[in-house]
Amino acid sequence: ERFLLPRSIAVVGASRRTESLGNLLVRNLREGGFEGRLLPIHPEAAMVAGLVAYPRVSDAPGPVDLVIVVVPVDRVPDVVEDSAKAGVHALLVISAGYSDAGPDGAEKERRLVASIREHGMRLIGPNALGVINTDPRVNLRAAAQDTVPPRGRVAVFGQSAPLCLAALDRLAARQLGISTFVSAG
C-alpha cells in the first residue's frame, strides 16, 4: 500500500538540474498528477521544480509514506537511517552500484537489505526503474521513464529494467493501458 497508494512521497536526490534523474522523477510525479504531498529532498536547495525542498527526510513535514532514493550508492545508508528516524516504512531505491557492480556492490546490497530489515522497512530495489499506479485516486508515476501507457487493466512486474522499459514502450505504442507497474531492480 505504501508503494502503490502513498499519500506523501519524498524524493531524495531531487535536483535543480533538469537533466538529472532526481529532477525527472519529481517532474514525472507532478506531470502525472500525483494527488499526494511531494517533498523534494536536497541538502542545499530551498526549491526544486517549483516545490519547497528539505535537507533531509526527517526535516520534511510528516508522515512520509514512500521515500524514493536517487543518490550515489555510498550515500544510501545515511538515507535509510534518516528515513527510519522519520518513521518511513517504504523505500524505492533507484540508485545503482550494488550487485550490478560486482562483489563490492553485492556486499553493499547485503548491508542495505540488513539495514532495511533491522528498521522494519520494505524495499523495492536497488537499481529499480520505479513504480506506477494509474488509479485516478493516486496518479502515481514514480518511474525513471518518459513513456507511460494509458490507464488500463494490465499489471506489469519485472526485474530487468531494459525489459520493463521495452514492455512500457510496446504497451504505449499499442495503446494498451496499465493499472500498475513495478520494477523490482
PDB file of C-alpha atoms in Angstrom:
ATOM      1  CA  GLU A   1       0.000   0.000   0.000  1.00  0.00           C
ATOM      2  CA  ARG A   2       2.788   2.462   0.833  1.00  0.00           C
ATOM      3  CA  PHE A   3       4.421   1.778  -2.546  1.00  0.00           C
ATOM      4  CA  LEU A   4       1.330   1.934  -4.746  1.00  0.00           C
ATOM      5  CA  LEU A   5      -1.048   4.161  -2.750  1.00  0.00           C
ATOM      6  CA  PRO A   6       1.214   6.673  -0.978  1.00  0.00           C
ATOM      7  CA  ARG A   7      -0.230   9.904   0.358  1.00  0.00           C
ATOM      8  CA  SER A   8       3.197  11.527   0.580  1.00  0.00           C
ATOM      9  CA  ILE A   9       6.472  10.940  -1.248  1.00  0.00           C
ATOM     10  CA  ALA A  10       9.963  12.265  -0.534  1.00  0.00           C
ATOM     11  CA  VAL A  11      12.436  12.190  -3.427  1.00  0.00           C
ATOM     12  CA  VAL A  12      15.971  12.050  -2.009  1.00  0.00           C
ATOM     13  CA  GLY A  13      18.298  13.240  -4.734  1.00  0.00           C
ATOM     14  CA  ALA A  14      15.813  15.701  -6.209  1.00  0.00           C
ATOM     15  CA  SER A  15      17.809  18.172  -8.232  1.00  0.00           C
ATOM     16  CA  ARG A  16      17.507  21.577  -9.836  1.00  0.00           C
ATOM     17  CA  ARG A  17      19.363  20.208 -12.893  1.00  0.00           C
ATOM     18  CA  THR A  18      16.660  19.332 -15.419  1.00  0.00           C
ATOM     19  CA  GLU A  19      18.761  16.549 -16.976  1.00  0.00           C
ATOM     20  CA  SER A  20      19.175  14.702 -13.665  1.00  0.00           C
ATOM     21  CA  LEU A  21      17.312  11.534 -12.716  1.00  0.00           C
ATOM     22  CA  GLY A  22      16.101  13.128  -9.466  1.00  0.00           C
ATOM     23  CA  ASN A  23      14.566  16.024 -11.389  1.00  0.00           C
ATOM     24  CA  LEU A  24      12.962  13.617 -13.884  1.00  0.00           C
ATOM     25  CA  LEU A  25      11.277  11.710 -11.045  1.00  0.00           C
ATOM     26  CA  VAL A  26       9.903  14.894  -9.467  1.00  0.00           C
ATOM     27  CA  ARG A  27       8.650  16.069 -12.872  1.00  0.00           C
ATOM     28  CA  ASN A  28       7.063  12.686 -13.657  1.00  0.00           C
ATOM     29  CA  LEU A  29       5.229  12.699 -10.331  1.00  0.00           C
ATOM     30  CA  ARG A  30       3.968  16.258 -10.866  1.00  0.00           C
ATOM     31  CA  GLU A  31       3.105  15.894 -14.547  1.00  0.00           C
ATOM     32  CA  GLY A  32       1.481  12.524 -13.869  1.00  0.00           C
ATOM     33  CA  GLY A  33      -0.919  14.276 -11.492  1.00  0.00           C
ATOM     34  CA  PHE A  34       0.194  12.715  -8.198  1.00  0.00           C
ATOM     35  CA  GLU A  35      -2.547  13.555  -5.703  1.00  0.00           C
ATOM     36  CA  GLY A  36      -0.466  13.485  -2.506  1.00  0.00           C
ATOM     37  CA  ARG A  37       2.289  15.621  -0.965  1.00  0.00           C
ATOM     38  CA  LEU A  38       5.516  15.684  -2.944  1.00  0.00           C
ATOM     39  CA  LEU A  39       8.637  16.523  -0.936  1.00  0.00           C
ATOM     40  CA  PRO A  40      11.921  17.105  -2.786  1.00  0.00           C
ATOM     41  CA  ILE A  41      14.954  16.365  -0.594  1.00  0.00           C
ATOM     42  CA  HIS A  42      18.110  18.321  -1.406  1.00  0.00           C
ATOM     43  CA  PRO A  43      20.856  19.221   1.101  1.00  0.00           C
ATOM     44  CA  GLU A  44      21.161  22.857  -0.034  1.00  0.00           C
ATOM     45  CA  ALA A  45      18.336  23.925  -2.361  1.00  0.00           C
ATOM     46  CA  ALA A  46      15.350  25.806  -0.977  1.00  0.00           C
ATOM     47  CA  MET A  47      13.231  24.945  -4.040  1.00  0.00           C
ATOM     48  CA  VAL A  48      13.298  22.123  -6.589  1.00  0.00           C
ATOM     49  CA  ALA A  49      10.979  22.117  -9.612  1.00  0.00           C
ATOM     50  CA  GLY A  50       8.853  24.821  -8.002  1.00  0.00           C
ATOM     51  CA  LEU A  51       8.398  22.893  -4.746  1.00  0.00           C
ATOM     52  CA  VAL A  52       9.798  23.638  -1.293  1.00  0.00           C
ATOM     53  CA  ALA A  53      12.802  21.368  -0.699  1.00  0.00           C
ATOM     54  CA  TYR A  54      14.051  19.955   2.602  1.00  0.00           C
ATOM     55  CA  PRO A  55      17.629  18.997   3.549  1.00  0.00           C
ATOM     56  CA  ARG A  56      16.673  15.540   4.913  1.00  0.00           C
ATOM     57  CA  VAL A  57      13.602  13.324   5.067  1.00  0.00           C
ATOM     58  CA  SER A  58      13.499  13.888   8.837  1.00  0.00           C
ATOM     59  CA  ASP A  59      13.220  17.656   8.182  1.00  0.00           C
ATOM     60  CA  ALA A  60      10.176  17.293   5.906  1.00  0.00           C
ATOM     61  CA  PRO A  61       6.667  17.552   7.309  1.00  0.00           C
ATOM     62  CA  GLY A  62       5.484  14.040   8.059  1.00  0.00           C
ATOM     63  CA  PRO A  63       4.290  11.473   7.840  1.00  0.00           C
ATOM     64  CA  VAL A  64       6.106  10.286   4.708  1.00  0.00           C
ATOM     65  CA  ASP A  65       4.741   7.082   3.189  1.00  0.00           C
ATOM     66  CA  LEU A  66       7.360   6.477   0.496  1.00  0.00           C
ATOM     67  CA  VAL A  67      10.960   7.600   0.028  1.00  0.00           C
ATOM     68  CA  ILE A  68      12.415   7.407  -3.470  1.00  0.00           C
ATOM     69  CA  VAL A  69      16.206   7.257  -3.317  1.00  0.00           C
ATOM     70  CA  VAL A  70      18.275   8.600  -6.231  1.00  0.00           C
ATOM     71  CA  VAL A  71      21.665   9.344  -4.677  1.00  0.00           C
ATOM     72  CA  PRO A  72      25.098   7.757  -5.107  1.00  0.00           C
ATOM     73  CA  VAL A  73      25.356   4.292  -3.553  1.00  0.00           C
ATOM     74  CA  ASP A  74      27.653   5.467  -0.743  1.00  0.00           C
ATOM     75  CA  ARG A  75      25.011   7.938   0.492  1.00  0.00           C
ATOM     76  CA  VAL A  76      22.147   5.427   0.574  1.00  0.00           C
ATOM     77  CA  PRO A  77      22.904   4.076   4.106  1.00  0.00           C
ATOM     78  CA  ASP A  78      22.541   7.598   5.541  1.00  0.00           C
ATOM     79  CA  VAL A  79      19.211   7.984   3.725  1.00  0.00           C
ATOM     80  CA  VAL A  80      17.991   4.681   5.180  1.00  0.00           C
ATOM     81  CA  GLU A  81      18.935   5.774   8.721  1.00  0.00           C
ATOM     82  CA  ASP A  82      17.338   9.212   8.292  1.00  0.00           C
ATOM     83  CA  SER A  83      14.186   7.674   6.788  1.00  0.00           C
ATOM     84  CA  ALA A  84      13.921   5.262   9.713  1.00  0.00           C
ATOM     85  CA  LYS A  85      14.301   8.215  12.099  1.00  0.00           C
ATOM     86  CA  ALA A  86      11.411   9.907  10.262  1.00  0.00           C
ATOM     87  CA  GLY A  87       9.204   6.816  10.644  1.00  0.00           C
ATOM     88  CA  VAL A  88       9.196   5.856   6.956  1.00  0.00           C
ATOM     89  CA  HIS A  89       8.328   2.241   6.148  1.00  0.00           C
ATOM     90  CA  ALA A  90       8.830   2.051   2.345  1.00  0.00           C
ATOM     91  CA  LEU A  91      11.919   2.821   0.259  1.00  0.00           C
ATOM     92  CA  LEU A  92      12.188   2.679  -3.509  1.00  0.00           C
ATOM     93  CA  VAL A  93      15.923   2.643  -4.254  1.00  0.00           C
ATOM     94  CA  ILE A  94      16.660   3.617  -7.836  1.00  0.00           C
ATOM     95  CA  SER A  95      20.356   4.095  -7.110  1.00  0.00           C
ATOM     96  CA  ALA A  96      22.678   1.615  -8.842  1.00  0.00           C
ATOM     97  CA  GLY A  97      26.089   0.293  -7.804  1.00  0.00           C
ATOM     98  CA  TYR A  98      25.027  -2.796  -5.914  1.00  0.00           C
ATOM     99  CA  SER A  99      25.051  -6.372  -7.259  1.00  0.00           C
ATOM    100  CA  ASP A 100      25.083  -4.841 -10.733  1.00  0.00           C
ATOM    101  CA  ALA A 101      28.585  -3.505  -9.944  1.00  0.00           C
ATOM    102  CA  GLY A 102      30.267  -6.735  -8.824  1.00  0.00           C
ATOM    103  CA  PRO A 103      31.324  -8.290  -5.491  1.00  0.00           C
ATOM    104  CA  ASP A 104      31.836  -4.994  -3.626  1.00  0.00           C
ATOM    105  CA  GLY A 105      28.398  -3.851  -4.731  1.00  0.00           C
ATOM    106  CA  ALA A 106      26.878  -7.178  -3.718  1.00  0.00           C
ATOM    107  CA  GLU A 107      28.235  -6.656  -0.191  1.00  0.00           C
ATOM    108  CA  LYS A 108      26.712  -3.150  -0.124  1.00  0.00           C
ATOM    109  CA  GLU A 109      23.412  -4.688  -1.183  1.00  0.00           C
ATOM    110  CA  ARG A 110      23.563  -7.250   1.664  1.00  0.00           C
ATOM    111  CA  ARG A 111      24.176  -4.420   4.141  1.00  0.00           C
ATOM    112  CA  LEU A 112      21.307  -2.398   2.642  1.00  0.00           C
ATOM    113  CA  VAL A 113      18.862  -5.291   2.978  1.00  0.00           C
ATOM    114  CA  ALA A 114      20.036  -5.999   6.545  1.00  0.00           C
ATOM    115  CA  SER A 115      19.523  -2.344   7.499  1.00  0.00           C
ATOM    116  CA  ILE A 116      16.067  -2.246   5.900  1.00  0.00           C
ATOM    117  CA  ARG A 117      15.048  -5.378   7.816  1.00  0.00           C
ATOM    118  CA  GLU A 118      16.520  -4.071  11.068  1.00  0.00           C
ATOM    119  CA  HIS A 119      14.298  -0.986  10.777  1.00  0.00           C
ATOM    120  CA  GLY A 120      11.177  -2.947   9.797  1.00  0.00           C
ATOM    121  CA  MET A 121      11.006  -1.267   6.411  1.00  0.00           C
ATOM    122  CA  ARG A 122      10.043  -2.591   2.982  1.00  0.00           C
ATOM    123  CA  LEU A 123      12.271  -2.191  -0.081  1.00  0.00           C
ATOM    124  CA  ILE A 124      11.897  -2.123  -3.840  1.00  0.00           C
ATOM    125  CA  GLY A 125      15.309  -2.050  -5.488  1.00  0.00           C
ATOM    126  CA  PRO A 126      18.104  -1.264  -5.540  1.00  0.00           C
ATOM    127  CA  ASN A 127      18.634  -0.395  -9.178  1.00  0.00           C
ATOM    128  CA  ALA A 128      14.858  -0.284  -9.706  1.00  0.00           C
ATOM    129  CA  LEU A 129      13.184   1.610 -12.521  1.00  0.00           C
ATOM    130  CA  GLY A 130      10.235   2.649 -10.358  1.00  0.00           C
ATOM    131  CA  VAL A 131       6.528   2.112  -9.765  1.00  0.00           C
ATOM    132  CA  ILE A 132       3.373   3.344 -11.485  1.00  0.00           C
ATOM    133  CA  ASN A 133      -0.251   3.227 -10.361  1.00  0.00           C
ATOM    134  CA  THR A 134      -2.746   4.748 -12.809  1.00  0.00           C
ATOM    135  CA  ASP A 135      -5.625   4.697 -10.310  1.00  0.00           C
ATOM    136  CA  PRO A 136      -7.037   8.258 -10.544  1.00  0.00           C
ATOM    137  CA  ARG A 137      -7.120   8.492  -6.732  1.00  0.00           C
ATOM    138  CA  VAL A 138      -3.299   8.377  -6.789  1.00  0.00           C
ATOM    139  CA  ASN A 139      -1.892   9.018 -10.285  1.00  0.00           C
ATOM    140  CA  LEU A 140       1.483   7.656  -9.229  1.00  0.00           C
ATOM    141  CA  ARG A 141       4.180   7.941 -11.869  1.00  0.00           C
ATOM    142  CA  ALA A 142       7.298   7.269  -9.794  1.00  0.00           C
ATOM    143  CA  ALA A 143       9.402   5.841 -12.591  1.00  0.00           C
ATOM    144  CA  ALA A 144      12.518   6.900 -14.441  1.00  0.00           C
ATOM    145  CA  GLN A 145      10.687   6.563 -17.751  1.00  0.00           C
ATOM    146  CA  ASP A 146       9.168   9.128 -20.093  1.00  0.00           C
ATOM    147  CA  THR A 147       6.765   6.817 -21.941  1.00  0.00           C
ATOM    148  CA  VAL A 148       3.806   5.680 -19.872  1.00  0.00           C
ATOM    149  CA  PRO A 149       0.892   3.724 -21.354  1.00  0.00           C
ATOM    150  CA  PRO A 150      -2.631   4.984 -20.711  1.00  0.00           C
ATOM    151  CA  ARG A 151      -4.745   3.760 -17.827  1.00  0.00           C
ATOM    152  CA  GLY A 152      -5.987   0.212 -18.248  1.00  0.00           C
ATOM    153  CA  ARG A 153      -6.121  -3.305 -16.845  1.00  0.00           C
ATOM    154  CA  VAL A 154      -2.626  -4.715 -17.460  1.00  0.00           C
ATOM    155  CA  ALA A 155      -0.269  -5.026 -14.490  1.00  0.00           C
ATOM    156  CA  VAL A 156       3.484  -5.336 -15.111  1.00  0.00           C
ATOM    157  CA  PHE A 157       6.047  -6.672 -12.646  1.00  0.00           C
ATOM    158  CA  GLY A 158       9.625  -7.161 -13.745  1.00  0.00           C
ATOM    159  CA  GLN A 159      13.201  -7.334 -12.559  1.00  0.00           C
ATOM    160  CA  SER A 160      15.121  -6.269 -15.654  1.00  0.00           C
ATOM    161  CA  ALA A 161      14.991  -2.518 -16.359  1.00  0.00           C
ATOM    162  CA  PRO A 162      15.569  -2.967 -20.121  1.00  0.00           C
ATOM    163  CA  LEU A 163      12.709  -5.481 -20.340  1.00  0.00           C
ATOM    164  CA  CYS A 164      10.465  -3.256 -18.225  1.00  0.00           C
ATOM    165  CA  LEU A 165      11.248  -0.264 -20.471  1.00  0.00           C
ATOM    166  CA  ALA A 166      10.520  -2.348 -23.563  1.00  0.00           C
ATOM    167  CA  ALA A 167       7.217  -3.549 -22.089  1.00  0.00           C
ATOM    168  CA  LEU A 168       6.094   0.000 -21.276  1.00  0.00           C
ATOM    169  CA  ASP A 169       7.109   1.232 -24.728  1.00  0.00           C
ATOM    170  CA  ARG A 170       5.267  -1.620 -26.518  1.00  0.00           C
ATOM    171  CA  LEU A 171       2.143  -1.224 -24.388  1.00  0.00           C
ATOM    172  CA  ALA A 172       2.112   2.528 -25.041  1.00  0.00           C
ATOM    173  CA  ALA A 173       2.668   2.045 -28.789  1.00  0.00           C
ATOM    174  CA  ARG A 174      -0.296  -0.354 -28.911  1.00  0.00           C
ATOM    175  CA  GLN A 175      -2.424   1.899 -26.669  1.00  0.00           C
ATOM    176  CA  LEU A 176      -2.806  -0.946 -24.180  1.00  0.00           C
ATOM    177  CA  GLY A 177      -3.363   0.517 -20.742  1.00  0.00           C
ATOM    178  CA  ILE A 178      -1.767  -0.425 -17.448  1.00  0.00           C
ATOM    179  CA  SER A 179      -3.127  -0.430 -13.940  1.00  0.00           C
ATOM    180  CA  THR A 180       0.148  -0.890 -12.088  1.00  0.00           C
ATOM    181  CA  PHE A 181       3.823  -1.290 -12.867  1.00  0.00           C
ATOM    182  CA  VAL A 182       6.614  -2.363 -10.512  1.00  0.00           C
ATOM    183  CA  SER A 183      10.274  -2.719 -11.456  1.00  0.00           C
ATOM    184  CA  ALA A 184      11.971  -4.697  -8.692  1.00  0.00           C
ATOM    185  CA  GLY A 185      15.531  -3.885  -9.730  1.00  0.00           C
TER     186      GLY A 185
END
